[in-house]
């Protein structure tokens, strides 16, 4: 398993070793100890989510209010998506910056997303199945949504003829509007929760 930080503090691409033979393939999708060894962070899985999306669907941008926040470990088990992570930690030097990572059922890569970051993805195959491990159980009153088409963010979504959004995501506030509400996570407060050796 190879962990590579993606230019946003604590956000890592995870490349598992895939063992293939005549029967198919096997891989270790998630190993908590290896994540801790590579990132200095621990992740106790509290909930596993699975979403099925048709081509053109964008889900996000979503996060959980911090504290406590929510870490995610995301992979695409069928089809392909473009996974997007955006730094929405107020006071962060990379505030408003984003990274996009292709995830698919061939390379079997994953993305580890610490608490404090917004997350979303776009389905680029006819059908895409995404699973994500979460270190918190979903709590509706702590959920935050940011409009995935916010022109200020200019997120690197793939070119798609028809974009499919939920009403919730379509009507979500922009990053600036969400910041004005005072609900976004604080960079300094989140850093204080992370061991000094793993802060980058």
Coordinates of C-alpha atoms in Angstrom, one line a residue:
X1 CA 0.0 0.0 0.0
X2 CA 1.4 3.4 -1.0
X3 CA 0.2 6.6 0.6
X4 CA 0.9 9.9 -1.2
X5 CA -0.2 13.3 0.2
X6 CA -2.1 15.2 -2.5
X7 CA -1.1 18.8 -1.7
X8 CA -3.9 19.3 0.9
X9 CA -2.7 18.7 4.5
X10 CA -3.5 15.1 5.5
X11 CA -5.4 14.2 2.3
X12 CA -3.8 11.1 0.8
X13 CA -4.1 9.0 -2.3
X14 CA -3.9 5.3 -1.4
X15 CA -2.6 2.8 -3.9
X16 CA -3.2 -0.8 -2.8
X17 CA -1.3 -3.8 -4.2
X18 CA -3.7 -5.7 -6.4
X19 CA -3.0 -9.5 -6.8
X20 CA -4.4 -10.8 -10.0
X21 CA -4.6 -14.3 -11.4
X22 CA -6.9 -16.4 -13.6
X23 CA -9.7 -16.2 -11.0
X24 CA -9.7 -12.4 -10.9
X25 CA -8.1 -10.1 -8.3
X26 CA -7.6 -9.6 -4.6
X27 CA -6.5 -6.5 -2.6
X28 CA -6.4 -5.1 0.9
X29 CA -8.7 -2.1 0.5
X30 CA -8.2 -0.6 4.0
X31 CA -5.7 -1.4 6.8
X32 CA -6.0 0.9 9.8
X33 CA -2.5 0.3 11.0
X34 CA -0.9 1.2 7.7
X35 CA -3.0 4.4 7.4
X36 CA -1.8 5.4 10.9
X37 CA 1.8 4.5 10.0
X38 CA 1.7 6.6 6.8
X39 CA -0.3 9.6 8.0
X40 CA 0.1 9.7 11.7
X41 CA -3.7 9.7 12.0
X42 CA -6.0 6.9 13.3
X43 CA -9.4 6.0 11.8
X44 CA -11.9 3.9 13.7
X45 CA -14.6 2.9 11.2
X46 CA -18.1 3.7 12.6
X47 CA -20.1 3.6 9.4
X48 CA -19.7 2.3 5.8
X49 CA -21.7 4.0 3.1
X50 CA -22.4 2.9 -0.5
X51 CA -23.8 5.0 -3.3
X52 CA -24.9 4.0 -6.8
X53 CA -24.9 6.9 -9.3
X54 CA -25.6 7.2 -13.0
X55 CA -23.3 9.0 -15.5
X56 CA -23.3 12.8 -14.9
X57 CA -24.3 12.6 -11.3
X58 CA -22.4 14.9 -8.9
X59 CA -22.7 14.2 -5.2
X60 CA -21.3 16.9 -2.9
X61 CA -19.8 19.0 -1.6
X62 CA -20.4 17.5 1.8
X63 CA -18.7 17.5 5.2
X64 CA -19.5 17.3 8.9
X65 CA -19.2 20.2 11.3
X66 CA -16.0 20.2 13.3
X67 CA -15.7 19.4 16.1
X68 CA -16.0 16.5 15.8
X69 CA -15.8 16.5 12.1
X70 CA -15.6 13.3 10.0
X71 CA -12.8 11.5 8.2
X72 CA -13.6 9.4 5.1
X73 CA -11.8 6.7 3.1
X74 CA -13.3 6.6 -0.3
X75 CA -13.0 4.2 -3.2
X76 CA -15.0 3.2 -6.4
X77 CA -15.8 -0.5 -6.4
X78 CA -17.6 -0.5 -9.8
X79 CA -17.3 1.9 -12.7
X80 CA -15.4 5.2 -12.5
X81 CA -15.7 8.6 -10.8
X82 CA -13.7 11.8 -10.4
X83 CA -13.3 12.3 -6.7
X84 CA -12.9 15.9 -5.5
X85 CA -11.6 17.1 -2.1
X86 CA -11.7 20.8 -1.2
X87 CA -10.1 22.6 1.8
X88 CA -12.8 24.5 3.6
X89 CA -10.9 25.0 6.9
X90 CA -11.1 28.7 7.7
X91 CA -7.6 30.0 8.2
X92 CA -5.9 27.3 6.2
X93 CA -3.2 28.4 3.7
X94 CA -4.9 26.2 1.1
X95 CA -8.4 27.4 1.9
X96 CA -10.6 27.0 -1.1
X97 CA -8.1 24.9 -3.0
X98 CA -9.1 21.5 -4.3
X99 CA -7.7 18.3 -5.8
X100 CA -9.4 15.8 -8.2
X101 CA -8.5 12.1 -8.3
X102 CA -9.8 9.5 -10.7
X103 CA -11.1 6.4 -8.9
X104 CA -12.1 3.3 -10.7
X105 CA -12.6 -0.5 -10.6
X106 CA -9.3 -1.2 -12.3
X107 CA -6.6 0.6 -10.3
X108 CA -8.6 0.3 -7.1
X109 CA -7.2 3.5 -5.6
X110 CA -8.7 5.2 -2.6
X111 CA -8.6 8.6 -1.1
X112 CA -8.2 9.3 2.7
X113 CA -9.9 12.6 3.7
X114 CA -9.3 13.9 7.2
X115 CA -12.0 15.9 9.1
X116 CA -12.4 19.4 8.0
X117 CA -12.4 18.9 4.2
X118 CA -15.4 19.0 1.8
X119 CA -15.9 16.0 -0.4
X120 CA -17.8 15.1 -3.6
X121 CA -17.5 13.0 -6.7
X122 CA -18.8 12.9 -10.3
X123 CA -19.8 9.6 -12.0
X124 CA -18.2 9.3 -15.4
X125 CA -19.1 5.6 -16.2
X126 CA -22.7 4.6 -17.0
X127 CA -23.1 3.4 -13.4
X128 CA -20.6 4.0 -10.6
X129 CA -20.6 2.4 -7.1
X130 CA -18.7 4.3 -4.5
X131 CA -18.1 3.1 -0.9
X132 CA -16.7 5.2 1.8
X133 CA -15.7 4.3 5.3
X134 CA -16.5 7.0 7.9
X135 CA -15.2 7.4 11.4
X136 CA -18.5 9.0 12.6
X137 CA -22.1 7.9 12.3
X138 CA -24.0 10.3 10.1
X139 CA -25.7 13.0 12.2
X140 CA -28.1 15.2 10.1
X141 CA -27.9 18.3 12.2
X142 CA -24.1 18.4 11.8
X143 CA -24.1 17.9 8.0
X144 CA -22.9 20.8 5.8
X145 CA -23.4 21.1 2.1
X146 CA -21.6 23.5 -0.3
X147 CA -22.8 24.1 -3.8
X148 CA -20.6 21.9 -6.1
X149 CA -20.9 24.4 -8.9
X150 CA -19.8 27.5 -6.9
X151 CA -18.0 29.6 -9.5
X152 CA -15.5 30.9 -6.8
X153 CA -14.4 27.3 -6.1
X154 CA -14.4 26.4 -9.8
X155 CA -14.0 22.7 -8.9
X156 CA -12.3 20.5 -11.5
X157 CA -15.4 18.4 -12.5
X158 CA -15.1 16.4 -15.7
X159 CA -16.8 17.7 -18.8
X160 CA -20.3 16.1 -18.9
X161 CA -23.3 16.8 -21.2
X162 CA -25.9 16.6 -18.5
X163 CA -25.2 17.2 -14.8
X164 CA -27.5 15.5 -12.3
X165 CA -27.8 17.1 -8.8
X166 CA -30.0 16.5 -5.9
X167 CA -32.2 19.4 -4.9
X168 CA -30.2 19.7 -1.7
X169 CA -26.9 20.1 -3.6
X170 CA -28.3 22.4 -6.3
X171 CA -29.7 24.7 -3.6
X172 CA -26.7 24.5 -1.3
X173 CA -25.0 27.8 -0.4
X174 CA -21.6 28.9 -1.9
X175 CA -18.4 28.6 0.0
X176 CA -18.6 32.4 0.8
X177 CA -22.2 32.1 2.0
X178 CA -21.3 29.0 4.1
X179 CA -18.4 30.8 5.7
X180 CA -20.7 33.8 6.5
X181 CA -22.9 31.4 8.5
X182 CA -20.0 30.6 10.8
X183 CA -20.3 26.8 10.4
X184 CA -17.1 25.9 8.6
X185 CA -14.3 24.1 10.5
X186 CA -11.4 26.1 12.0
X187 CA -7.9 25.2 10.7
X188 CA -6.1 25.9 13.9
X189 CA -8.6 24.0 16.1
X190 CA -8.4 20.9 13.8
X191 CA -4.6 21.0 13.8
X192 CA -4.6 21.1 17.5
X193 CA -6.3 17.7 17.5
X194 CA -3.6 16.0 15.3
X195 CA -0.3 14.8 16.7
X196 CA 2.5 17.3 15.8
X197 CA 4.5 14.7 13.8
X198 CA 1.6 14.2 11.3
X199 CA 0.7 17.8 10.5
X200 CA 2.8 18.1 7.4

